[in-house]
Every structure is written in C-alpha cells, then in structure tokens.
Amino acid sequence: MGFIKFSGSSLLLFLVFSLLLVNSTSDNDDDDDDDSASMAKLAATLNPLPWTWSTNSSSSYCEWHYVKCDSSKHVLEIDLQARTLSGSLPSQFPPFPFLQVLDLSKNKLTGSLPSLNKLPFLKRLYLNINNFTRIPPGFFQGLSSSLQLLMLGGNPFLSTWMIPLEFTKLGNLTAFSAYNTNLGGSIPDIFHSLALTNLSLHDNNLTGSLPLSFSRSQIKDLQLQNQKVGLTGTIDLLSNMTSLYSVNLGFNQFTGTIPDLSNCKSLELLDLSSNNLTGVFPPSLASHPSLVVIIVNDNKLQGPFPAYMFLHKFTTVENNNFCTNTADSCDSQNWSFVTCDSEKSITKISLQKQRLQGTISPSFADLTALRYLNLNDNNLTGPIPKSFVKLTNLEVLDVSNNNLSGIIPTFATSVKLITSGNDLLIPSRTKGNTSDFPPEGQKRGIIAGIVVGTIVGVIFCIFVGRRIITTIAKKGSEDEFRKDESCLELFSHNMLGKSQNGVKLQELHLLDFGKLATARNNFHPTNMLGKGGFGPVYKGKLQDGQEIAVKRLSRASGQGLEEFRNEAMVISRLQHRNLVRLLGCCVGGGYMSLEYVMKGQFSEKSDVFNFGVLTLEIVSGRRNSSFQDDEHSPTLLGYVSIS
C-alpha cells in the first residue's frame, strides 16, 4: 500500500486551494440570489414593457432604464413614473430585499393594490394618480416599518375605505397623501404616535371633528379641504400645532372662531374659506411675523372690516358679515332666520315654530333697525320685555301661541302686536297699540278656572247677602214706604255701589213690588198709559187712594240700570209745577235677568245668574254696571276673558 507524502509547503498550498474553492462557491450562491428573477417577473406584468426591459432572466437588469442598483447588483430603486403603464399588478409584488424606492405613479394601473410585505427596506412608495380600485386587507400591515413616505392620492376609483389602526406601525412615516381616494369615516386619533409632518387627505368623505392628537403631532402641512359632507367642530386645536406652516381647511362645516395662531411662528398660509366660522377677525393675524396668505372668504366673520390686512399680506375675505366700523347688528347677515338690509342691519328675525323655550331676551331691543320680530308658535314663557317699546322701527311683533304672561307693554300705534294664544297675558289698558285680543271663546277655560277657584270662598258671603236682601224685602211688605233708608241708596248699595256723583236721595223710598203690582192690576195692558225708551208706564192707585204712575223697565229696553238710576236722580232733583213728584222705586224680588248678565238689562228671571255675575264682579274688581258708560266697551264677561 502506498502513501502520499506532502512536504510542509505542499500542505499549505492545499489549504489555500481549498479556501479559494469555498469562496468561489459562495460567489456563485450570490449570483443565484440576485434580483434577476424578480425583475423578470415584474417585467412580465407590465404593459407596455418599459424600454430596455426584458421578460427573460438576465444579469444585465441593473442596466435597464429606470432601475438603480448598488454595487452588489441589488435593486435599490424602480422608477416607472408616467410610463403609460396599464393593466394590474400581481397580488403579491415580487421580492426585492433591498428595494428602497418604488414609484408607479401617474400611470393607468387598475385592480387591487399589491401586497408589499416582501419589501422589508422600502422607504418611499408612490402609487398615486392611477386607477386602482381596491385596497386589500392587511395592506398597511404589510408595509415596511421603515416607510417614510406613502403616496396613494389621486385614485378616485378606490372603494370606500378608512384609515386602519394598523397605520400606527408606520412610526417613521413623515408624509402621507390619500387625497381623492374615497376615504371615509372619521380621522383616527393616532397622530401623537407618528412622525408625520405632511398630511394630505383633501377631497374625500371624511366626517367628524379634528382629532385631539393633532395638537401633539409634528404636522407642518395639513390639507383637509373639500370634504363632501364636511368636517365639523371647532378649529381651536390649531393654536397648539406650533409646527404648522401651511393649513387648508376650506369647504367644510367648521364652526366657532378663528383661534389665536401667534404661537404658530412658521405659519405662512392659512385657508379657512367656505366654513361657518364666526367672531371677530383676530388682530393677531395682522401682526403675525410669517403669515403671507390668508383666505377666509365665505364665512360668517364679524366685526370691523380688516382693511389693515391688505397692507402687508395677500388676503381674501369676501362674503362675510364685516361691518363698517364695529361689531353690531349686521353680524348675522347670512344666518338662518335673519334678514338684513343693504346697510347690513338686521331688519327681520323669523323664529316661528322653532320649539324655542325659556324667556324672550331683552337684547332684541338692541337691534335698533328691527322691523319684524316673529316668535310665534314656540314654548316661550315669561313677559314681553318692556325694552321692546324702544324699537322705534318695529312694525310687527308676533308672539302668538306661546305661554307668555304678565302685562303687555304699551307700544306705539304703528306696531301690530299679535298676542293670541297666550292665556296669561294681560293686555295693556293704554290705547294706541294694535294688539289683537283673542275672541271670547278662547278664554272659556280660564274663566271657568277663576269661577271654580273662587266659588268656595264666596258662596258663604253670597248666601248671607241674599238672606239680608230677603229680610229687607219682608220688612218692606209690612210698610208701604220705608222711612229709614232711601230707595236709590239701597239700590246703589245692593246693585251699583255708591253713587259716582256722591248724591244721596234720602227722600226716595223703597216700594214693595207686590203691592205695586196689585195697584196696577198686575200691570194689565188696560192700565198702560204709554211706552217710552225704558219701558211701559202704568197708572194705578195705592191702598190709601193716592193715584200714581209707574214706569217699568222693559227687558227689551236697550237701557241699563245705570240709566234707570240716573233718570230717577234727575227727576228727584227737579221741581216744577208741570212735573209729577217721584215717590220711590222698587226692585222686583231683587232679580237680575240674563240680559243684565251680558248687557246690564233686567227681567224677572235672572236669579239663576245672580250668583255667577256677583262672582265675576268679585274676581275682576269691577261692577257689571260700570261697562255701560261706553257702548263700545266690553261686557263684564268680556273683560274677564281678555284679562
């Protein structure tokens, strides 16, 4: 058996040869793991095929146009921007372990976005301005945590989607654009954990308010304009976004005031146009050191016109409510339910049927140009403010169908005051205003309540009073004349109160109705001497033979008890040889007719109504007869109704 003998030098050469062989093998493995296969697979999905590209695996891929490799032939960048590419990408994008930039923007690619979970070092991704239709589940989860820039904007055919919570894994992301991508829902409150400096989500379907995490973010450029429905709420948190240099929140539904942005030292552009912002234009914007462009047109900003803004800045402020000098009544020119004149002064406020509650604000009186104020058909309570009488231009005040109470202020005669449907309002007694008092029928409920509420308290008094009257009548039947009390004085005490002129007619006496009826043959027509305005006059004879004439007040007479008393007073004070002497008077049983209840007229059938009339007199503090002075005045019942 033979042996091979190696010298020392020969053994060393052998070891060196073995190491070289191993290195050669490693290099061959690297060649097998290059990006040629992935590049060929990607080329096969593109239409048209980019210039110099091939669908065959080739080691020359680093020489293709739009491809950038490192020294080890690892693909670092693929830039196919605006190459008129069409068709769809594979659901799984080929693996590129060292790819950092992928730009497929400004093409006509369709279908679903591919999964990019085999691009572990991707830093910048451009898929914007294409025709993609779908974002697959897990798309954001598969993105590299190294991603710094993500451009999805300008894909209007994407189905509705929302920013998922997986977005928070992109902790290194500094710029995110998803404008016009059919993005919906609210903006998630996740931005405090991101490194975002540029956020562009405009022209979408976002709703809700700005997330509070914005105020703790590093955002510099914020683009949220033109949401279809509109973002809502206030924009106060902008004052805490101190890194801002550009803000566009136009064409939304933001409300409230423009906050103080003096802490946003780098702010250069502010666009808040076409919202519902109110309040005075902040003076701090005029002195802002870096602000160049201010666009706040089509809001409801108030106060003095910011003419000083035009001296140093580009400013657009059209279609607001700026006044000439100070913030006053023109502030609400474009508000709902408010009408202004050409001088931007409020002339009409129409708040009818708005389910308003509470009391009417006296501040309405500060709107000196106000002509029409409609507050009808609400649930307002309390009084009509007295300050309203200061509205010298007021023409119509409609507060009907509320629950107002108190005394109606006295307005000028030129004011049409509509107050119907307020049962507790007390009309003003000063003439001049044109308040429409409700018809009697609308007040039946309150009349009934007043009567029922007082019936227990007065029934005993009425009972005692009637007993006294009955006793007096019985005493009168024993004597033809009463010597201790005059007729008209008793008449006035029981029916009219004290005589208004203070005259006491002690020479007149109360006569018994029954004996008068007997003396006149029960007022038989054959004894009637004639008929006047008060009623018929009968002749008769008393038991002592004295001939008398009796005038009886007719129920058909238009005269009342006041006129009857006045005639008796006049006749009793006149003395002439051609005038008969007035002996006395009589109340037949103390009755008051239904005509008395309504118009102060008498009959023998009103005992049923006596109690009700007296009750109303007690409640109102007015005598029924006091309403006969003016034929146009209301009756006792009508007075209680409108009171």
XYZ file of C-alpha atoms in Angstrom:
643
model
C 0.000 0.000 0.000
C 1.455 3.309 -0.959
C 1.341 6.593 0.855
C 1.348 10.088 -0.487
C 3.846 12.193 1.259
C 3.339 16.011 1.375
C 6.014 18.348 2.288
C 5.189 21.308 4.514
C 4.939 23.619 1.577
C 2.712 21.258 -0.308
C 0.238 21.092 2.610
C -0.006 24.876 2.751
C -0.800 25.064 -0.930
C -3.567 22.558 -0.471
C -5.235 24.579 2.276
C -5.103 27.719 0.199
C -6.646 25.901 -2.733
C -9.493 24.651 -0.538
C -10.334 28.145 0.745
C -10.409 29.563 -2.760
C -12.784 26.819 -3.780
C -15.147 27.686 -0.931
C -15.105 31.411 -1.797
C -15.818 30.601 -5.399
C -18.821 28.572 -4.335
C -20.134 31.439 -2.171
C -19.922 33.875 -5.054
C -21.924 31.529 -7.198
C -24.616 31.372 -4.485
C -24.823 35.163 -4.500
C -25.351 35.129 -8.209
C -28.204 32.699 -7.739
C -29.810 35.018 -5.137
C -29.639 38.246 -7.190
C -32.790 40.210 -8.304
C -32.803 38.977 -11.889
C -35.711 36.588 -11.347
C -37.791 39.211 -9.555
C -37.093 41.766 -12.273
C -38.136 39.313 -14.995
C -41.341 38.505 -13.125
C -42.169 42.192 -12.688
C -41.469 42.900 -16.370
C -43.932 40.197 -17.369
C -46.788 42.068 -15.617
C -46.173 45.471 -17.178
C -47.859 46.778 -20.287
C -46.246 48.256 -22.281
C -42.875 46.837 -21.416
C -40.546 49.656 -20.396
C -37.706 50.458 -22.726
C -34.719 48.091 -22.493
C -36.607 45.793 -20.143
C -36.856 42.043 -20.819
C -39.086 39.297 -19.537
C -36.136 36.881 -19.629
C -33.950 36.468 -16.602
C -30.822 38.427 -17.315
C -27.892 39.521 -15.276
C -27.963 42.870 -17.048
C -31.124 44.151 -15.255
C -29.102 46.804 -13.467
C -28.511 48.351 -16.890
C -32.233 48.662 -17.644
C -33.762 52.092 -17.757
C -35.497 53.357 -14.599
C -33.640 50.849 -12.384
C -30.946 51.679 -9.855
C -28.762 49.048 -8.180
C -25.967 49.039 -5.660
C -22.510 47.627 -6.292
C -23.749 44.166 -5.401
C -26.424 44.305 -8.099
C -29.184 44.690 -5.501
C -32.082 46.745 -6.864
C -32.482 49.881 -4.758
C -34.926 51.943 -6.834
C -37.555 51.282 -9.509
C -38.931 54.491 -11.015
C -41.669 53.911 -13.610
C -43.422 57.228 -13.098
C -45.572 58.325 -16.051
C -44.686 55.365 -18.285
C -48.315 54.969 -19.507
C -48.459 51.598 -17.803
C -51.822 49.852 -17.749
C -53.283 46.621 -16.509
C -52.995 45.272 -12.996
C -50.129 44.279 -10.769
C -49.716 40.807 -9.262
C -51.422 40.384 -5.901
C -48.007 39.648 -4.418
C -45.326 42.046 -5.525
C -42.027 40.230 -6.341
C -39.469 40.218 -3.523
C -36.802 42.875 -3.542
C -34.928 42.584 -0.226
C -33.003 45.842 -0.684
C -35.572 47.974 -2.556
C -35.957 51.427 -1.002
C -37.972 53.385 -3.599
C -40.899 52.164 -5.710
C -42.560 54.721 -7.966
C -45.508 53.593 -10.118
C -47.296 56.948 -10.039
C -49.055 58.756 -12.900
C -49.976 55.650 -14.868
C -53.205 53.801 -15.642
C -52.801 50.819 -13.396
C -56.015 49.165 -12.257
C -57.241 46.453 -9.941
C -56.161 45.854 -6.380
C -53.080 47.274 -4.758
C -50.484 44.514 -4.388
C -49.202 43.154 -1.128
C -45.787 44.668 -0.455
C -44.789 42.587 2.535
C -41.610 41.328 0.785
C -40.099 44.782 0.537
C -38.603 44.974 4.035
C -36.494 48.087 3.490
C -38.962 50.146 1.445
C -38.784 53.818 2.424
C -40.739 55.641 -0.284
C -43.827 54.315 -2.058
C -45.586 56.172 -4.889
C -48.857 54.641 -6.097
C -50.666 57.945 -6.604
C -52.567 59.093 -9.708
C -53.692 55.718 -11.032
C -56.955 53.847 -11.416
C -56.637 51.321 -8.620
C -59.966 50.057 -7.342
C -59.214 48.275 -4.082
C -57.012 48.311 -1.014
C -56.731 44.700 0.170
C -56.959 43.744 3.839
C -53.586 43.803 5.537
C -52.092 46.193 3.005
C -50.872 48.645 5.639
C -49.862 45.835 7.962
C -47.517 44.503 5.285
C -45.752 47.788 4.708
C -42.248 48.204 5.989
C -41.845 49.905 9.342
C -39.047 51.832 7.626
C -41.538 53.547 5.308
C -41.169 57.310 5.390
C -43.358 58.455 2.515
C -46.653 56.933 1.318
C -48.456 58.412 -1.686
C -51.903 56.964 -2.508
C -53.686 60.135 -3.599
C -55.447 60.569 -6.903
C -57.064 57.118 -7.067
C -60.714 58.136 -7.317
C -61.977 54.652 -8.182
C -60.952 53.034 -4.927
C -63.843 51.586 -2.997
C -64.636 53.329 0.279
C -62.025 52.718 2.914
C -60.915 54.068 6.255
C -57.548 54.586 7.862
C -56.970 51.419 9.927
C -55.361 51.223 13.334
C -52.512 49.239 11.723
C -51.396 52.601 10.430
C -49.757 53.190 13.802
C -46.990 50.673 12.988
C -45.625 53.175 10.482
C -43.780 55.030 13.177
C -41.250 56.535 10.770
C -43.801 57.847 8.287
C -43.381 61.583 7.727
C -45.642 62.178 4.706
C -48.985 60.584 3.884
C -51.123 61.559 0.918
C -54.501 59.969 0.276
C -56.440 62.802 -1.337
C -59.328 61.928 -3.661
C -59.295 58.236 -2.767
C -62.845 57.847 -1.460
C -61.521 57.851 2.084
C -64.382 57.932 4.575
C -65.163 57.841 8.268
C -63.523 59.987 10.877
C -59.864 60.839 11.213
C -58.445 58.422 13.809
C -56.878 59.871 16.910
C -53.430 58.316 16.353
C -51.179 61.144 15.268
C -49.368 61.641 18.550
C -47.533 58.335 17.893
C -46.478 59.191 14.330
C -43.678 61.292 12.917
C -45.960 62.835 10.282
C -45.129 66.310 9.083
C -47.249 66.324 5.900
C -50.839 65.082 5.829
C -52.957 65.447 2.705
C -56.455 63.943 2.929
C -58.441 66.534 1.000
C -61.299 65.847 -1.440
C -62.696 62.823 0.387
C -65.686 61.834 2.502
C -64.220 62.442 5.937
C -66.599 63.446 8.716
C -66.402 64.333 12.378
C -64.056 66.705 14.130
C -60.320 67.165 14.142
C -58.611 64.558 16.367
C -57.131 65.879 19.576
C -53.837 64.138 18.791
C -53.254 66.777 16.093
C -52.280 69.185 18.862
C -49.484 66.796 19.947
C -48.283 65.995 16.456
C -45.412 67.334 14.377
C -47.607 68.183 11.389
C -46.396 71.125 9.324
C -48.570 70.871 6.221
C -52.239 70.000 6.828
C -54.576 69.623 3.837
C -58.154 68.631 4.736
C -60.200 70.825 2.399
C -63.175 69.865 0.241
C -64.762 67.042 2.202
C -68.080 66.112 0.579
C -70.150 66.211 3.754
C -67.708 68.290 5.701
C -65.639 68.073 8.820
C -67.290 69.720 11.807
C -66.495 71.180 15.200
C -64.117 73.947 16.101
C -60.556 74.545 14.967
C -59.261 75.694 18.342
C -56.569 72.998 18.480
C -54.711 74.713 15.620
C -53.285 77.094 18.189
C -51.363 74.151 19.715
C -49.970 72.895 16.387
C -46.913 75.058 16.669
C -45.056 73.401 13.758
C -47.596 74.440 11.138
C -46.505 76.340 8.068
C -49.490 75.598 5.781
C -53.124 74.867 6.679
C -56.051 74.347 4.330
C -59.399 73.525 5.962
C -61.605 75.173 3.355
C -65.023 73.932 2.228
C -66.012 72.125 5.391
C -68.505 72.804 8.165
C -66.218 74.085 10.873
C -67.779 76.445 13.404
C -66.612 78.727 16.179
C -63.978 81.402 15.963
C -60.521 81.624 14.440
C -58.108 80.845 17.279
C -55.045 82.833 18.203
C -52.266 81.469 15.986
C -49.485 83.658 17.288
C -47.671 80.563 18.641
C -47.503 79.089 15.134
C -44.355 81.019 14.339
C -43.720 79.334 10.971
C -47.241 79.657 9.577
C -47.217 81.070 6.052
C -50.558 80.036 4.528
C -53.978 79.852 6.193
C -57.046 78.846 4.173
C -60.289 78.626 6.167
C -62.651 79.568 3.347
C -66.250 78.368 2.989
C -66.955 77.276 6.533
C -69.286 78.564 9.242
C -66.719 80.434 11.274
C -67.939 83.407 13.301
C -66.476 86.015 15.587
C -64.224 88.975 15.038
C -61.285 88.659 12.671
C -58.287 88.089 15.017
C -55.999 91.135 15.116
C -53.095 88.772 15.855
C -53.193 87.588 12.243
C -52.285 91.068 11.077
C -49.145 91.121 13.181
C -48.145 87.519 12.517
C -44.457 87.543 11.564
C -44.510 84.882 8.842
C -48.112 84.670 7.636
C -48.307 85.652 3.977
C -51.592 84.261 2.615
C -54.915 84.445 4.484
C -58.072 83.106 2.829
C -61.218 83.353 4.953
C -63.900 84.197 2.405
C -67.433 82.768 2.638
C -67.683 82.526 6.398
C -69.691 84.498 8.945
C -66.892 86.530 10.393
C -67.948 89.694 12.156
C -66.703 92.963 13.451
C -64.782 95.702 11.685
C -63.544 95.107 8.181
C -59.850 94.062 8.390
C -58.599 96.582 5.854
C -55.194 96.636 7.531
C -54.640 93.052 6.338
C -54.255 94.190 2.758
C -51.282 96.367 3.558
C -48.806 93.544 4.066
C -50.497 90.245 3.183
C -52.445 88.532 0.447
C -55.905 88.327 1.993
C -59.257 87.108 0.707
C -62.217 87.985 2.945
C -65.198 88.217 0.585
C -68.712 87.161 1.622
C -68.507 87.664 5.351
C -70.507 89.876 7.682
C -67.983 92.614 8.261
C -69.431 95.915 9.400
C -68.148 99.320 8.542
C -66.885 100.192 11.991
C -67.719 97.912 14.887
C -69.396 94.583 15.530
C -73.122 95.249 15.815
C -76.422 94.145 14.332
C -75.001 93.270 10.926
C -73.088 90.355 12.393
C -75.827 87.908 11.448
C -76.411 88.926 7.852
C -76.232 85.397 6.432
C -77.580 83.491 9.404
C -80.714 81.440 9.026
C -83.968 83.172 10.053
C -82.312 86.607 9.852
C -82.764 89.268 7.177
C -80.574 92.340 6.779
C -80.928 95.443 4.685
C -78.417 96.948 2.279
C -76.647 98.609 5.190
C -76.148 95.220 6.872
C -78.541 95.971 9.718
C -80.942 93.306 10.916
C -84.491 94.181 9.923
C -86.304 90.879 10.366
C -85.975 87.858 12.636
C -88.261 84.903 11.922
C -88.011 82.249 14.631
C -91.540 80.910 14.498
C -92.142 77.177 15.058
C -88.576 76.512 16.221
C -89.520 74.831 19.526
C -87.893 77.651 21.448
C -88.103 77.557 25.236
C -87.261 79.959 28.022
C -87.922 83.669 28.164
C -87.651 86.317 25.466
C -84.285 88.052 25.600
C -84.410 91.821 26.156
C -81.335 92.015 23.907
C -83.614 92.058 20.872
C -84.137 95.702 21.773
C -80.512 96.390 20.852
C -81.318 95.708 17.188
C -82.403 99.240 16.506
C -83.259 98.641 12.842
C -85.532 95.691 13.604
C -88.902 95.916 11.873
C -90.327 92.407 12.100
C -89.915 90.000 15.013
C -91.737 86.679 14.699
C -91.524 84.437 17.773
C -94.898 82.781 17.410
C -95.721 79.085 17.860
C -92.980 78.239 20.344
C -92.893 77.417 24.071
C -91.683 80.781 25.326
C -92.600 81.852 28.849
C -92.362 84.973 30.952
C -93.256 88.522 29.932
C -92.768 90.520 26.779
C -89.684 92.637 27.603
C -90.549 96.255 28.272
C -87.410 97.258 26.405
C -89.148 96.325 23.142
C -91.004 99.630 23.202
C -87.648 101.269 22.369
C -87.682 99.645 18.922
C -88.786 102.726 17.047
C -88.733 100.958 13.674
C -90.744 97.959 14.828
C -93.788 97.259 12.673
C -94.844 93.706 13.603
C -94.309 91.772 16.826
C -95.840 88.293 16.702
C -95.629 86.308 19.950
C -98.817 84.327 19.468
C -99.259 80.732 20.616
C -96.695 80.685 23.398
C -97.023 80.574 27.194
C -96.254 84.216 27.901
C -97.572 86.022 30.958
C -97.575 89.459 32.532
C -98.755 92.832 31.301
C -98.254 93.653 27.641
C -96.061 96.750 27.261
C -97.589 99.773 25.594
C -96.330 100.010 22.028
C -96.711 102.782 19.502
C -99.856 102.815 17.410
C -97.811 101.825 14.360
C -96.884 98.449 15.871
C -99.024 95.462 15.007
C -98.928 93.334 18.132
C -100.113 89.713 17.807
C -100.530 88.024 21.180
C -103.303 85.467 20.747
C -102.780 82.050 22.276
C -101.153 83.351 25.471
C -103.809 82.838 28.141
C -101.844 84.528 30.916
C -101.004 87.759 29.093
C -102.723 90.855 30.474
C -103.478 93.452 27.800
C -102.275 96.985 28.194
C -105.006 99.491 29.116
C -103.204 102.285 27.329
C -104.775 102.936 23.975
C -102.678 103.173 20.864
C -101.229 99.772 20.137
C -102.997 97.360 17.794
C -102.807 94.229 19.875
C -105.159 91.562 18.638
C -107.102 90.337 21.640
C -108.363 86.804 21.336
C -112.052 86.067 20.874
C -114.127 85.278 23.900
C -114.260 81.582 23.110
C -110.510 81.168 23.548
C -110.730 82.229 27.184
C -113.507 79.960 28.422
C -111.041 77.712 30.183
C -109.525 80.434 32.305
C -112.932 81.909 33.144
C -114.090 78.533 34.355
C -110.931 78.170 36.408
C -111.413 81.562 38.028
C -115.054 80.891 38.870
C -114.400 77.414 40.252
C -111.391 78.640 42.193
C -113.393 81.359 43.933
C -116.731 79.596 44.322
C -115.914 78.095 47.700
C -114.581 81.378 49.029
C -117.581 83.491 48.111
C -120.522 81.109 48.446
C -120.945 81.829 52.125
C -120.842 85.596 51.540
C -123.431 85.339 48.777
C -125.696 83.228 50.942
C -125.564 85.747 53.798
C -126.133 88.606 51.379
C -129.232 87.010 49.918
C -130.587 86.389 53.417
C -130.158 90.083 54.191
C -131.949 91.097 50.987
C -134.789 88.681 51.759
C -135.169 90.146 55.258
C -135.293 93.675 53.861
C -137.934 92.655 51.341
C -140.082 91.134 54.096
C -139.857 94.295 56.154
C -140.821 96.298 53.103
C -144.063 94.319 52.765
C -145.200 95.473 56.206
C -144.938 99.181 55.366
C -145.812 100.807 52.101
C -142.845 103.113 52.459
C -139.538 102.692 54.341
C -138.565 105.803 56.288
C -135.080 104.704 57.429
C -133.420 104.081 54.066
C -133.842 105.681 50.686
C -134.732 103.680 47.610
C -131.802 104.672 45.463
C -129.314 104.359 48.286
C -130.349 100.753 48.868
C -130.485 100.357 45.119
C -126.930 101.534 44.797
C -125.630 99.551 47.753
C -127.027 96.289 46.518
C -126.538 96.701 42.787
C -124.313 99.590 41.821
C -122.220 100.580 44.788
C -122.021 104.199 45.878
C -123.278 106.864 43.552
C -120.480 108.146 41.362
C -121.508 111.756 41.892
C -121.919 111.380 45.622
C -125.669 112.347 45.681
C -127.773 110.637 48.359
C -131.508 110.809 47.750
C -132.921 110.309 51.221
C -136.420 111.432 50.162
C -136.883 108.436 47.873
C -138.170 105.227 49.361
C -138.186 101.537 48.581
C -141.621 100.296 47.476
C -142.933 96.758 47.732
C -143.140 95.167 44.288
C -146.156 93.035 45.205
C -148.258 95.991 46.285
C -147.249 97.925 43.185
C -148.391 95.007 41.050
C -151.727 94.930 42.898
C -152.160 98.664 42.485
C -151.642 98.311 38.725
C -153.926 95.283 38.362
C -150.813 93.155 37.862
C -149.703 95.537 35.117
C -152.676 94.771 32.960
C -152.488 96.310 29.457
C -155.646 98.307 30.123
C -153.754 100.297 32.765
C -150.855 101.207 30.437
C -150.657 104.946 29.812
C -147.877 104.785 27.229
C -144.452 103.387 26.389
C -141.035 105.026 26.304
C -137.410 104.100 25.861
C -137.198 102.434 29.247
C -140.471 100.602 29.006
C -144.247 100.979 29.569
C -145.873 103.454 32.021
C -148.889 102.247 34.017
C -151.489 104.101 36.045
C -152.633 102.840 39.428
C -153.880 103.616 42.885
C -152.335 102.831 46.236
C -154.295 101.483 49.189
C -154.589 104.986 50.652
C -156.235 106.133 47.422
C -153.245 108.059 46.096
C -153.057 107.913 42.300
C -149.635 107.118 40.931
C -147.865 106.420 37.636
C -145.310 103.580 37.457
C -142.575 103.251 34.849
C -141.440 99.660 34.475
C -138.048 98.851 32.921
C -138.620 96.505 29.998
C -136.322 93.557 29.283
C -136.431 94.653 25.659
C -135.082 98.062 26.536
C -131.581 98.880 25.456
C -131.115 100.899 28.659
C -129.447 99.559 31.762
C -129.611 100.023 35.481
C -127.241 102.971 35.375
C -129.554 104.934 33.076
C -132.538 103.934 35.208
C -130.833 105.279 38.295
C -129.712 108.455 36.531
C -133.274 109.232 35.434
C -134.535 108.732 38.957
C -131.860 111.039 40.307
C -132.620 113.769 37.762
C -136.389 113.648 38.310
C -135.985 113.677 42.068
C -133.872 116.831 41.948
C -136.164 118.771 39.586
C -139.142 120.695 40.946
C -141.739 122.180 38.590
C -145.464 122.507 38.616
C -145.765 120.537 35.411
C -143.638 117.658 36.709
C -145.022 114.890 38.875
C -143.185 114.072 42.056
C -141.034 110.920 42.216
C -142.277 108.917 45.191
C -139.886 105.938 45.144
C -138.735 102.852 43.309
C -138.841 99.111 43.517
C -136.734 96.117 42.560
C -138.990 93.197 41.792
C -137.672 90.480 44.081
C -134.095 91.592 43.630
C -133.876 89.790 40.272
C -131.312 90.375 37.560
C -132.084 88.969 34.136
C -129.820 87.215 31.667
C -129.755 90.497 29.800
C -128.251 92.023 32.932
C -125.521 89.398 32.896
C -124.494 90.284 29.354
C -125.604 93.908 28.871
C -126.945 95.232 32.197
C -130.656 94.769 31.374
C -133.365 93.429 33.693
C -136.086 90.796 33.816
C -137.752 88.695 36.493
C -135.876 85.527 35.529
C -132.277 86.061 36.482
C -131.927 84.572 39.949
C -130.054 81.636 38.431
C -127.475 84.032 37.012
C -127.190 86.277 40.045
C -124.501 84.200 41.697
C -122.297 83.984 38.608
C -122.397 87.726 37.964
C -121.548 88.604 41.534
C -118.701 86.105 41.467
C -117.244 87.662 38.317
C -117.600 91.112 39.892
C -115.630 89.938 42.932
C -112.919 88.303 40.829
C -112.473 91.207 38.428
C -112.912 94.027 40.899
C -115.353 95.713 38.513
C -119.107 96.226 38.692
C -121.163 94.951 35.822
C -122.843 98.327 35.503
C -119.506 100.102 35.061
C -119.352 98.840 31.495
C -122.371 100.891 30.376
C -120.512 104.174 30.096
C -119.272 103.365 26.598
C -121.315 101.375 24.143
C -118.080 100.072 22.601
C -116.617 98.858 25.889
C -116.560 95.110 26.641
C -119.045 93.459 28.983
C -118.114 92.131 32.410
C -117.697 88.657 30.927
C -115.669 90.017 28.036
C -113.462 91.999 30.426
C -112.656 88.910 32.497
C -111.991 86.992 29.270
C -109.350 89.349 27.930
C -107.819 89.878 31.354
